[in-house]
Coordinates of C-alpha atoms in Angstrom, one line a residue:
Chain H
M17 CA 35.3 -11.5 -87.3
S18 CA 31.9 -9.7 -87.4
D19 CA 33.2 -6.6 -85.6
V20 CA 36.3 -6.2 -87.8
K21 CA 36.0 -3.1 -90.0
K22 CA 35.7 -3.9 -93.7
I23 CA 36.4 -1.4 -96.4
A24 CA 36.9 -1.9 -100.1
T25 CA 40.4 -0.7 -101.2
R26 CA 38.8 1.2 -104.0
E27 CA 37.1 3.3 -101.3
S28 CA 40.4 3.8 -99.7
Y29 CA 41.8 4.9 -103.0
G30 CA 39.1 7.6 -103.5
N31 CA 39.7 8.9 -100.0
A32 CA 43.4 8.9 -100.3
L33 CA 43.2 10.9 -103.6
V34 CA 41.5 13.7 -101.7
E35 CA 44.2 13.7 -99.1
V36 CA 47.1 13.8 -101.6
G37 CA 45.1 16.3 -103.6
K38 CA 45.0 18.6 -100.6
E39 CA 48.8 18.1 -100.0
N40 CA 49.9 18.5 -103.6
P41 CA 48.2 20.9 -106.0
N42 CA 49.9 19.2 -109.0
V43 CA 47.9 16.0 -108.4
V44 CA 45.2 15.6 -111.1
V45 CA 42.9 12.6 -111.6
L46 CA 41.6 11.2 -114.8
D47 CA 38.8 8.6 -115.3
A48 CA 37.1 6.9 -118.2
D49 CA 33.4 7.2 -117.3
L50 CA 33.8 5.0 -114.2
A51 CA 34.3 7.7 -111.5
A52 CA 31.4 6.4 -109.4
A53 CA 32.8 2.9 -109.4
T54 CA 36.6 3.7 -109.1
K55 CA 35.8 6.3 -106.5
T56 CA 37.8 9.0 -108.2
G57 CA 34.4 10.7 -108.0
T58 CA 35.3 11.3 -104.3
F59 CA 38.2 13.5 -105.6
K60 CA 35.9 15.1 -108.1
K61 CA 33.6 16.4 -105.4
V62 CA 36.4 18.2 -103.7
F63 CA 38.4 19.2 -106.7
P64 CA 36.1 19.3 -109.7
E65 CA 38.5 21.4 -111.8
R66 CA 41.3 18.8 -111.3
H67 CA 39.2 15.8 -112.3
I68 CA 39.2 15.0 -116.0
D69 CA 36.7 12.5 -117.3
C70 CA 38.0 11.3 -120.6
G71 CA 35.0 9.3 -121.4
I72 CA 35.2 5.6 -122.5
A73 CA 38.6 6.0 -124.2
E74 CA 41.3 4.5 -122.0
C75 CA 44.1 4.7 -124.6
N76 CA 43.6 8.4 -125.1
M77 CA 43.3 8.9 -121.3
T78 CA 46.7 7.2 -120.9
G79 CA 48.3 9.5 -123.5
V80 CA 46.6 12.6 -122.0
A81 CA 48.1 11.7 -118.6
A82 CA 51.5 11.3 -120.2
G83 CA 51.2 14.8 -121.7
L84 CA 50.1 16.3 -118.4
A85 CA 53.0 14.6 -116.7
T86 CA 55.5 16.3 -119.1
T87 CA 54.3 19.6 -117.8
G88 CA 54.9 18.8 -114.1
K89 CA 51.4 17.5 -113.1
I90 CA 51.1 14.3 -111.2
P91 CA 48.3 12.4 -113.0
F92 CA 46.4 9.4 -111.6
I93 CA 44.5 7.5 -114.3
S94 CA 41.7 5.2 -113.4
S95 CA 39.5 2.5 -114.7
F96 CA 38.8 -1.2 -114.0
A97 CA 42.1 -3.1 -114.0
M98 CA 41.1 -4.9 -117.3
F99 CA 41.0 -1.5 -119.1
A100 CA 43.6 0.4 -117.1
A101 CA 46.3 -2.2 -117.6
G102 CA 44.8 -4.4 -120.3
R103 CA 43.2 -2.4 -123.0
N104 CA 45.8 0.4 -122.8
F105 CA 48.8 -1.9 -122.2
E106 CA 50.8 -0.6 -125.1
Q107 CA 50.0 3.0 -124.3
V108 CA 51.2 2.4 -120.7
R109 CA 54.3 0.8 -122.1
N110 CA 55.2 3.3 -124.8
S111 CA 53.7 6.6 -123.6
I112 CA 54.4 6.2 -119.9
G113 CA 56.9 3.4 -119.3
Y114 CA 59.4 4.1 -122.0
P115 CA 59.8 7.8 -121.3
H116 CA 59.5 7.0 -117.5
L117 CA 56.8 9.6 -117.0
N118 CA 55.3 10.4 -113.5
V119 CA 51.9 8.9 -114.1
K120 CA 50.2 6.7 -111.5
I121 CA 47.6 4.1 -112.5
G122 CA 44.9 3.5 -109.9
A123 CA 43.3 0.3 -111.2
T124 CA 40.2 -0.8 -109.4
H125 CA 38.0 -3.9 -109.7
A126 CA 40.9 -6.3 -110.0
G127 CA 40.5 -10.0 -109.8
I128 CA 37.5 -12.3 -109.6
S129 CA 36.1 -10.4 -106.6
V130 CA 34.6 -8.0 -109.2
G131 CA 31.8 -10.6 -109.0
E132 CA 28.6 -10.4 -111.1
D133 CA 30.0 -8.5 -114.1
G134 CA 31.8 -11.8 -115.0
A135 CA 34.9 -12.8 -116.9
S136 CA 35.2 -9.9 -119.3
H137 CA 35.6 -7.6 -116.3
Q138 CA 37.6 -9.8 -114.0
C139 CA 41.2 -9.0 -114.7
N140 CA 43.6 -11.8 -113.6
E141 CA 46.5 -10.6 -115.8
D142 CA 47.3 -7.0 -114.8
I143 CA 50.1 -7.8 -112.4
A144 CA 51.8 -9.9 -115.0
L145 CA 51.4 -7.2 -117.6
M146 CA 52.6 -4.3 -115.5
R147 CA 55.5 -6.3 -114.2
T148 CA 57.0 -6.6 -117.6
I149 CA 57.4 -2.9 -118.1
P150 CA 60.9 -1.7 -117.1
G151 CA 60.7 1.0 -114.4
M152 CA 57.1 0.3 -113.4
V153 CA 56.4 -0.1 -109.7
V154 CA 53.6 -2.6 -109.1
V155 CA 51.7 -2.4 -105.8
C156 CA 48.8 -4.4 -104.5
P157 CA 47.6 -3.3 -101.1
S158 CA 45.9 -5.6 -98.7
D159 CA 43.6 -3.3 -96.8
D160 CA 42.4 0.3 -96.3
V161 CA 45.4 1.4 -94.2
E162 CA 47.8 0.0 -96.7
A163 CA 45.9 1.3 -99.7
K164 CA 46.0 4.9 -98.4
A165 CA 49.7 4.6 -97.6
A166 CA 50.4 3.2 -101.0
V167 CA 48.7 6.2 -102.7
K168 CA 50.8 8.6 -100.7
A169 CA 54.0 6.6 -101.4
A170 CA 53.1 6.6 -105.1
V171 CA 52.9 10.4 -105.2
E172 CA 56.3 10.7 -103.4
H173 CA 57.8 8.2 -105.9
E174 CA 59.4 9.7 -109.1
G175 CA 58.1 7.6 -111.9
P176 CA 55.2 5.4 -113.0
V177 CA 53.4 3.3 -110.4
Y178 CA 50.6 0.7 -110.8
L179 CA 48.2 0.4 -107.9
R180 CA 45.8 -2.5 -107.8
F181 CA 42.5 -2.1 -105.8
G182 CA 39.5 -4.2 -105.3
R183 CA 35.7 -3.8 -105.4
L184 CA 34.9 -6.0 -102.4
A185 CA 35.0 -4.8 -98.9
V186 CA 37.9 -6.4 -97.1
P187 CA 38.9 -6.6 -93.4
V188 CA 41.3 -3.9 -92.0
I189 CA 44.3 -5.8 -90.8
N190 CA 47.0 -3.2 -90.6
D191 CA 45.6 -0.7 -88.2
R192 CA 48.4 -0.9 -85.6
P193 CA 50.3 2.2 -84.4
D194 CA 53.6 0.9 -85.7
Y195 CA 52.5 0.2 -89.2
K196 CA 54.9 1.5 -91.7
F197 CA 54.6 1.4 -95.5
E198 CA 57.7 1.3 -97.6
L199 CA 57.7 0.6 -101.3
G200 CA 59.5 -2.6 -102.1
K201 CA 59.5 -3.9 -98.6
G202 CA 57.5 -7.0 -97.6
V203 CA 55.9 -7.3 -94.2
V204 CA 56.0 -10.4 -91.9
L205 CA 52.5 -10.5 -90.4
R206 CA 52.9 -13.8 -88.7
E207 CA 56.0 -15.7 -87.7
G208 CA 56.3 -19.4 -88.4
K209 CA 58.8 -22.1 -89.1
D210 CA 57.1 -24.9 -91.1
L211 CA 56.3 -23.0 -94.3
T212 CA 56.0 -19.5 -95.6
I213 CA 52.8 -18.1 -97.2
V214 CA 53.5 -15.1 -99.4
A215 CA 50.4 -13.2 -100.4
T216 CA 49.3 -10.0 -101.9
G217 CA 46.1 -8.0 -101.9
L218 CA 42.7 -9.4 -100.8
P219 CA 44.0 -12.9 -100.0
V220 CA 46.4 -11.6 -97.3
A221 CA 43.6 -11.5 -94.7
E222 CA 42.4 -14.9 -95.9
C223 CA 45.9 -16.3 -95.4
L224 CA 46.1 -15.1 -91.9
A225 CA 42.8 -16.9 -91.2
A226 CA 44.1 -20.0 -93.0
A227 CA 47.3 -19.9 -90.9
D228 CA 45.2 -20.0 -87.7
M229 CA 43.5 -23.1 -89.1
L230 CA 46.8 -24.7 -90.1
A231 CA 48.1 -24.0 -86.6
K232 CA 45.3 -26.2 -85.1
D233 CA 46.7 -29.0 -87.3
G234 CA 50.2 -28.4 -86.0
I235 CA 51.4 -26.5 -89.1
D236 CA 53.2 -23.3 -88.1
A237 CA 52.9 -21.0 -91.1
K238 CA 54.8 -17.7 -91.6
V239 CA 52.7 -15.2 -93.4
I240 CA 54.4 -12.4 -95.5
N241 CA 52.4 -9.6 -97.1
I242 CA 54.1 -8.6 -100.3
H243 CA 52.3 -5.3 -101.2
T244 CA 55.0 -4.4 -103.8
I245 CA 55.4 -7.1 -106.4
K246 CA 57.9 -5.0 -108.3
P247 CA 60.5 -4.2 -107.0
L248 CA 60.2 -7.5 -105.1
D249 CA 61.6 -7.8 -101.5
E250 CA 63.8 -10.6 -102.6
E251 CA 65.9 -10.6 -99.4
L252 CA 62.9 -11.2 -97.2
I253 CA 61.6 -14.0 -99.4
I254 CA 64.9 -15.8 -99.8
A255 CA 65.5 -15.7 -96.1
A256 CA 62.0 -17.1 -95.4
A257 CA 62.4 -19.8 -98.0
K258 CA 65.8 -20.8 -96.5
E259 CA 64.3 -20.8 -93.0
T260 CA 61.1 -22.7 -93.6
G261 CA 62.0 -24.8 -96.7
K262 CA 58.5 -24.5 -98.3
V263 CA 56.8 -21.5 -99.9
V264 CA 53.1 -21.0 -100.9
T265 CA 52.1 -17.9 -102.9
V266 CA 48.5 -16.6 -102.9
E267 CA 47.1 -14.0 -105.2
E268 CA 43.8 -13.0 -106.7
H269 CA 45.4 -13.3 -110.1
S270 CA 46.6 -15.9 -112.6
V271 CA 49.3 -18.2 -111.4
I272 CA 51.0 -17.2 -114.7
G273 CA 53.1 -14.1 -114.4
G274 CA 51.9 -12.6 -111.1
L275 CA 53.2 -12.7 -107.5
G276 CA 53.7 -16.5 -107.7
S277 CA 55.9 -16.2 -110.8
A278 CA 57.8 -13.3 -109.3
V279 CA 58.6 -15.4 -106.2
C280 CA 59.5 -18.4 -108.3
D281 CA 61.8 -16.2 -110.4
C282 CA 63.5 -15.0 -107.3
L283 CA 63.8 -18.3 -105.6
C284 CA 64.9 -20.4 -108.6
A285 CA 67.9 -18.1 -109.0
N286 CA 68.8 -17.7 -105.4
A287 CA 67.4 -20.5 -103.2
P288 CA 65.6 -23.1 -105.1
T289 CA 62.6 -24.1 -103.0
K290 CA 59.3 -26.0 -103.6
V291 CA 56.7 -23.4 -104.3
L292 CA 52.9 -24.0 -104.4
K293 CA 51.2 -21.2 -106.4
I294 CA 47.6 -20.5 -105.4
G295 CA 45.6 -18.3 -107.7
M296 CA 43.5 -18.5 -110.9
N297 CA 44.8 -21.6 -112.6
D298 CA 44.9 -20.4 -116.1
K299 CA 41.1 -20.1 -116.2
F300 CA 38.8 -17.2 -116.8
G301 CA 36.4 -16.2 -114.0
E302 CA 32.6 -16.1 -114.3
S303 CA 29.6 -14.3 -112.9
G304 CA 28.6 -14.8 -109.3
A305 CA 28.7 -13.2 -105.9
A306 CA 32.3 -12.2 -105.0
V307 CA 32.4 -14.3 -101.9
A308 CA 31.0 -17.3 -103.7
L309 CA 33.6 -16.9 -106.5
L310 CA 36.4 -16.6 -104.0
H311 CA 35.2 -19.8 -102.4
K312 CA 34.8 -21.7 -105.7
Y313 CA 38.2 -20.8 -106.9
G314 CA 39.9 -21.6 -103.6
L315 CA 40.9 -18.1 -102.7
D316 CA 39.1 -17.8 -99.4
A317 CA 40.6 -18.9 -96.0
E318 CA 39.0 -22.4 -96.3
G319 CA 40.3 -22.9 -99.8
I320 CA 43.8 -21.8 -99.0
Y321 CA 43.9 -24.0 -95.9
N322 CA 42.7 -27.0 -97.9
K323 CA 45.3 -26.6 -100.6
I324 CA 48.2 -26.1 -98.2
K325 CA 47.1 -29.0 -96.0
E326 CA 47.0 -31.3 -99.1
W327 CA 50.4 -30.1 -100.3
A328 CA 52.5 -29.5 -97.2
Chain U
M20 CA 72.3 6.1 -119.6
Y21 CA 72.2 9.6 -121.0
F22 CA 73.9 10.9 -124.1
W23 CA 73.3 14.5 -123.4
R24 CA 75.7 16.8 -125.4
R25 CA 76.7 20.4 -124.7
L26 CA 74.8 22.7 -127.0
W27 CA 76.3 25.0 -129.5
Y28 CA 74.9 26.7 -132.5
T29 CA 75.4 26.5 -136.2
K30 CA 76.3 30.2 -136.5
D31 CA 74.8 30.9 -139.9
I32 CA 71.4 29.8 -138.9
K33 CA 71.4 31.6 -135.6
S34 CA 72.1 35.0 -137.1
I35 CA 69.3 34.5 -139.6
Q36 CA 67.0 33.7 -136.7
E37 CA 67.6 37.1 -135.2
D38 CA 65.4 38.8 -137.8
N39 CA 62.0 37.8 -139.0
M40 CA 62.8 35.1 -141.5
N41 CA 61.4 35.8 -145.0
K42 CA 60.2 33.2 -147.3
L43 CA 63.5 32.8 -149.1
E44 CA 65.4 32.3 -145.9
L45 CA 62.8 29.7 -144.8
Q46 CA 63.2 27.9 -148.1
K47 CA 67.0 27.8 -147.7
T48 CA 66.7 26.5 -144.2
A49 CA 64.2 23.8 -145.3
N50 CA 66.8 22.8 -148.0
E51 CA 69.5 22.5 -145.3
I52 CA 67.1 20.5 -143.2
R53 CA 66.6 18.2 -146.2
K54 CA 70.3 17.6 -146.5
G55 CA 70.4 16.7 -142.8
I56 CA 67.6 14.2 -143.3
V57 CA 69.2 12.3 -146.2
T58 CA 72.6 12.5 -144.5
A59 CA 71.3 11.0 -141.3
V60 CA 69.3 8.2 -142.9
H61 CA 72.2 7.4 -145.3
S62 CA 74.7 7.2 -142.4
A63 CA 72.3 5.1 -140.4
K64 CA 71.6 2.8 -143.4
A65 CA 68.0 2.9 -142.0
G66 CA 65.2 5.3 -141.3
H67 CA 62.3 7.1 -142.9
P68 CA 63.2 9.7 -145.6
G69 CA 59.9 10.0 -147.5
G70 CA 57.7 11.3 -144.7
S71 CA 60.6 13.3 -143.2
L72 CA 61.1 15.1 -146.5
S73 CA 57.4 15.8 -147.1
A74 CA 57.3 17.6 -143.8
A75 CA 60.6 19.6 -144.1
E76 CA 58.7 22.9 -144.7
V77 CA 56.4 22.4 -141.7
F78 CA 59.3 21.4 -139.4
T79 CA 61.1 24.6 -140.6
Y80 CA 58.2 26.8 -140.2
L81 CA 57.4 25.6 -136.7
Y82 CA 61.0 25.7 -135.3
F83 CA 62.1 28.9 -137.1
E84 CA 59.0 31.0 -137.2
E85 CA 55.9 29.8 -135.4
M86 CA 56.9 28.4 -132.0
N87 CA 58.0 30.2 -128.9
I88 CA 61.1 28.1 -128.1
D89 CA 64.7 28.6 -126.9
P90 CA 67.4 26.1 -127.9
K91 CA 69.4 27.4 -124.9
D92 CA 66.5 26.4 -122.6
P93 CA 64.8 23.3 -124.1
K94 CA 62.6 22.8 -121.0
K95 CA 61.5 26.3 -120.3
P96 CA 58.1 25.9 -118.7
D97 CA 56.3 28.5 -120.9
R98 CA 57.6 27.2 -124.2
D99 CA 55.4 26.1 -127.1
R100 CA 55.4 22.3 -127.4
F101 CA 55.7 20.0 -130.4
V102 CA 54.8 16.4 -130.5
L103 CA 55.9 14.3 -133.5
S104 CA 53.0 11.9 -133.5
K105 CA 54.3 10.4 -136.7
G106 CA 57.4 9.5 -134.8
H107 CA 59.2 7.6 -137.5
T108 CA 60.0 10.9 -139.3
A109 CA 62.4 11.6 -136.5
P110 CA 65.1 12.4 -139.0
G111 CA 63.0 15.4 -140.0
L112 CA 62.6 16.5 -136.4
Y113 CA 66.2 15.9 -135.5
S114 CA 67.5 17.8 -138.5
A115 CA 65.2 20.8 -137.7
L116 CA 66.3 20.7 -134.0
A117 CA 70.0 20.5 -135.0
H118 CA 69.8 23.4 -137.4
R119 CA 67.8 25.4 -134.9
G120 CA 70.7 24.9 -132.4
Y121 CA 69.5 22.2 -129.9
F122 CA 72.5 20.0 -130.7
P123 CA 75.3 19.8 -133.3
V124 CA 74.3 19.2 -136.9
E125 CA 77.3 16.8 -137.1
D126 CA 75.6 14.5 -134.7
L127 CA 72.9 13.7 -137.3
K128 CA 75.3 11.2 -138.7
T129 CA 75.0 9.1 -135.5
L130 CA 71.3 8.5 -136.0
R131 CA 70.2 5.0 -134.9
K132 CA 73.7 3.9 -134.1
L133 CA 74.4 2.0 -130.9
G134 CA 75.5 4.5 -128.3
S135 CA 74.0 7.5 -129.9
Y136 CA 71.4 9.7 -128.2
L137 CA 69.6 10.0 -131.5
Q138 CA 67.3 7.1 -131.2
G139 CA 65.3 5.8 -134.2
H140 CA 62.1 7.3 -132.9
P141 CA 62.0 10.4 -130.7
S142 CA 63.0 9.9 -127.1
M143 CA 62.4 12.8 -124.7
Q144 CA 64.8 11.5 -122.1
Y145 CA 67.9 11.7 -124.4
I146 CA 67.3 14.3 -127.0
P147 CA 67.3 18.1 -126.2
G148 CA 64.2 19.7 -127.8
V149 CA 62.1 16.6 -127.9
D150 CA 58.9 17.3 -125.9
M151 CA 57.5 13.7 -126.0
S152 CA 58.6 10.3 -126.9
S153 CA 56.8 8.8 -129.8
G154 CA 57.0 6.1 -132.4
S155 CA 53.9 4.1 -131.8
L156 CA 51.3 5.7 -134.1
G157 CA 48.2 7.4 -132.7
Q158 CA 49.7 8.1 -129.3
G159 CA 51.5 11.4 -129.7
I160 CA 48.3 13.3 -130.4
S161 CA 46.9 12.2 -127.0
A162 CA 50.0 13.5 -125.3
A163 CA 49.6 16.8 -127.2
C164 CA 46.0 17.0 -125.9
G165 CA 47.4 16.5 -122.3
M166 CA 49.9 19.3 -122.7
A167 CA 47.2 21.6 -124.2
L168 CA 44.9 20.7 -121.3
S169 CA 47.6 21.4 -118.8
A170 CA 48.0 24.9 -120.1
K171 CA 44.3 25.5 -119.8
M172 CA 44.2 24.1 -116.3
S173 CA 47.1 26.4 -115.2
N174 CA 45.9 29.4 -117.2
E175 CA 49.1 29.4 -119.3
D176 CA 49.5 30.8 -122.8
Y177 CA 51.7 28.2 -124.5
R178 CA 50.5 26.5 -127.7
V179 CA 50.9 22.9 -128.6
Y180 CA 51.5 21.5 -132.1
T181 CA 51.4 17.9 -133.2
L182 CA 52.2 16.4 -136.6
L183 CA 50.4 13.2 -137.8
G184 CA 50.7 11.1 -140.9
D185 CA 47.7 10.5 -143.2
G186 CA 48.2 6.7 -142.7
E187 CA 48.4 7.3 -138.9
I188 CA 44.9 8.6 -138.8
Q189 CA 43.7 5.0 -139.4
E190 CA 44.6 4.4 -135.8
G191 CA 41.5 4.7 -133.6
Q192 CA 43.3 6.5 -130.8
V193 CA 43.6 9.5 -133.1
W194 CA 39.9 9.8 -133.0
E195 CA 39.7 9.3 -129.3
A196 CA 42.1 12.2 -129.0
A197 CA 40.2 14.3 -131.5
M198 CA 36.9 13.8 -129.7
F199 CA 38.6 14.8 -126.5
A200 CA 40.2 17.9 -128.0
G201 CA 37.0 19.0 -129.6
A202 CA 34.9 18.3 -126.5
R203 CA 37.4 20.3 -124.3
K204 CA 37.7 23.1 -126.8
L205 CA 41.5 23.0 -126.8
D206 CA 42.0 26.1 -129.0
N207 CA 45.7 26.1 -128.0
L208 CA 46.1 22.8 -129.9
V209 CA 47.0 22.6 -133.6
V210 CA 46.9 19.1 -135.2
I211 CA 48.7 19.0 -138.5
V212 CA 48.1 16.1 -140.9
D213 CA 50.8 15.5 -143.5
N214 CA 48.7 14.3 -146.4
N215 CA 51.4 13.0 -148.7
G216 CA 49.0 10.3 -149.9
L217 CA 51.2 7.3 -149.3
Q218 CA 51.8 4.7 -146.6
I219 CA 53.9 1.5 -146.5
D220 CA 51.5 -0.8 -148.3
G221 CA 50.5 1.7 -151.0
R222 CA 48.4 4.8 -151.5
I223 CA 46.3 5.6 -148.5
E224 CA 43.0 5.4 -150.4
D225 CA 43.9 1.9 -151.5
V226 CA 45.0 0.5 -148.1
C227 CA 42.1 1.8 -146.0
N228 CA 40.7 5.0 -147.4
P229 CA 40.7 7.8 -144.8
Y230 CA 39.2 10.5 -147.0
P231 CA 37.7 12.9 -146.6
I232 CA 40.1 13.9 -143.9
D233 CA 38.9 17.5 -143.4
K234 CA 35.3 16.4 -142.9
K235 CA 36.3 14.0 -140.2
F236 CA 38.0 16.6 -138.1
E237 CA 35.1 19.0 -138.7
A238 CA 32.8 16.3 -137.4
F239 CA 35.0 16.1 -134.3
N240 CA 34.5 19.9 -133.7
F241 CA 37.7 21.1 -135.1
H242 CA 38.3 24.2 -137.1
V243 CA 39.8 22.8 -140.3
I244 CA 42.2 24.5 -142.7
N245 CA 43.0 22.8 -145.9
V246 CA 46.5 23.7 -147.3
A247 CA 46.7 22.8 -151.0
D248 CA 50.5 22.8 -150.9
G249 CA 52.2 22.0 -147.6
N250 CA 55.6 22.6 -149.2
D251 CA 54.7 26.3 -149.7
F252 CA 55.7 28.6 -146.9
D253 CA 53.1 31.3 -147.9
Q254 CA 50.3 28.8 -147.5
L255 CA 51.8 27.5 -144.2
K256 CA 52.0 31.0 -142.8
A257 CA 48.4 31.7 -143.7
A258 CA 47.3 28.5 -142.1
F259 CA 49.2 28.9 -138.8
D260 CA 48.1 32.5 -138.5
E261 CA 44.5 31.4 -139.0
A262 CA 44.9 28.7 -136.4
R263 CA 46.3 31.1 -133.9
A264 CA 43.4 33.4 -134.4
T265 CA 40.8 30.6 -133.9
K266 CA 39.2 30.6 -130.5
G267 CA 37.0 28.1 -128.8
M268 CA 38.0 25.0 -130.8
P269 CA 41.2 23.2 -131.8
T270 CA 42.5 23.5 -135.3
A271 CA 43.4 20.8 -137.8
I272 CA 45.6 21.8 -140.7
V273 CA 45.3 19.2 -143.4
M274 CA 48.2 19.8 -145.8
K275 CA 48.8 18.2 -149.1
T276 CA 52.5 17.4 -149.6
V277 CA 54.8 15.4 -151.7
K278 CA 56.4 12.4 -150.0
G279 CA 60.1 12.5 -150.6
K280 CA 60.0 16.1 -151.7
G281 CA 63.3 17.5 -152.8
V282 CA 64.9 14.3 -153.8
S283 CA 64.1 13.5 -157.4
F284 CA 63.9 9.7 -157.2
M285 CA 62.1 9.7 -153.9
E286 CA 59.2 12.0 -154.8
N287 CA 55.8 10.3 -154.7
Q288 CA 57.3 6.9 -154.3
V289 CA 55.9 4.3 -151.9
S290 CA 59.2 2.5 -151.7
W291 CA 61.0 5.5 -150.0
H292 CA 58.8 5.4 -146.9
G293 CA 61.4 3.5 -144.8
T294 CA 64.4 2.8 -146.9
A295 CA 67.9 4.4 -146.7
P296 CA 69.7 5.6 -149.8
N297 CA 72.9 3.8 -150.7
D298 CA 76.1 5.7 -151.5
E299 CA 75.1 6.2 -155.1
Q300 CA 71.6 7.3 -154.3
Y301 CA 72.9 9.5 -151.6
A302 CA 75.2 11.3 -154.0
I303 CA 72.3 12.0 -156.4
A304 CA 70.1 13.2 -153.5
M305 CA 72.7 15.6 -152.3
A306 CA 73.3 16.8 -155.8
D307 CA 69.6 17.5 -156.1
L308 CA 69.6 19.5 -152.9
E309 CA 72.8 21.3 -153.7
K310 CA 71.3 22.4 -157.0
A311 CA 68.1 23.5 -155.3
G312 CA 70.2 25.4 -152.8
E313 CA 72.1 27.2 -155.5
A314 CA 68.9 28.1 -157.3
L315 CA 67.7 29.6 -154.0
C316 CA 70.9 31.6 -153.7
Q317 CA 70.4 33.1 -157.2
M318 CA 67.0 34.6 -156.1

């Protein structure tokens, strides 16, 4: 694994912004004093006149973006997920969601992999929050290739999009020539017949490693990458559930309201299946090195393997 | 689902609009707009008459005199924009839009009814002439800042106006927006505060005193204009002219008004913030406004 390229999806976001900024002069980027961390600073270097730092005022930033969108601009707003989806939730819901304005939220530093900053900054609720907004598209890319594609797809999509990025460098797993990104479409990364692992974001690479470990124990796991939690690729998930009979969901997010809940919502209605949800079990995070935290909370390959082994 | 209607005009008002409206014509229009407000709220059996009535003159002035708009082309890109940040006074905005020709005055009676495009709070997707959806206080001003900023970024000349309540300025986001507007020198932005002195739970100075309002905006790098009587068109004209001439900083117009103005039993009453008149009260209100209209015709 040592020679696999690792890039944080927030880096991918910053780079992708420059690309879409070059293609589309209407793209503007707003930040709330975190441009260095969210990497919107990368866009600022190339297009300083199109980067608007709103200062530490996320609610106003959200409204300003709404106003810009009404005039035909395509605004990206950024901050840490806690503040880009949490602090300004009502503004996202009422100023962007309800009028269905063309604002894209590039939220970085999602989940416990934020690391040392600790619980106040580790957002495990953003997928749940954004899912509840009618008309919102919710995307959580798994690597650099996917993150860049997601940003491009977001610009092409008419309407609000929430994009979830991470602080920690993660392995590139999608750099194959036939890779295609389609909003709302899940990707089967590994075929299998004994159970289905459905994952989103950082844990996707970990799940692939966990599937290899399970294979050594004779458990043949299908791995599906769900980069778009809303709208969910229900067809793919239902088919996999019917085929394999057991489903495990994995996310760097609370087990309440995120990918796991979305999958349960889908399966309960269409193909009731036993589902094991792996994620933050209704607990706040804490300070620590990102890798250590992922290990402690069972979100690395070893933790995922152990939980599935115990349950399957 | 869209409830878009074909537009046609109230002929009388259109012909008046052709010339420069003088004060008397503006007063007559404001009176008509007041009738639309009480009619809409009465018909809906719900809504916010007090704060709609206190702003009837400013709605009239903006839509009939100040703003570069075209009811035939509600989305024309170079138009001036208006954001009703105190979104609950939608009856006032809708009455002004209807009388200005964006949609039929008759439709005001459908306010808040299931199936009507006239939602309880402004909805830009359904209502011709509404530039931004609002209702949750403190948010419209931010959107107005975004529109003003957009004009600056694209080197366009349009102006942006936003109307806030004096209770609304208790919301922190208002000050985030003000700090932003002042910092960015958005001199194409005019923030109007309707200082009618009352909010739901009582007088604003008793609930959570926001005074002095003017000093606060000054501190946020606004040019501030105090209007002693926001129900007086001469004073409104002077204020908006001064705002237009002010360069390098946004303008805040803080206008003292009477909540419920024009309807005798509603004036200066806390209880008429969000209550609809019953049939009897509606009759009295319309009689008040008819009488005022007749008096204007005598002049």
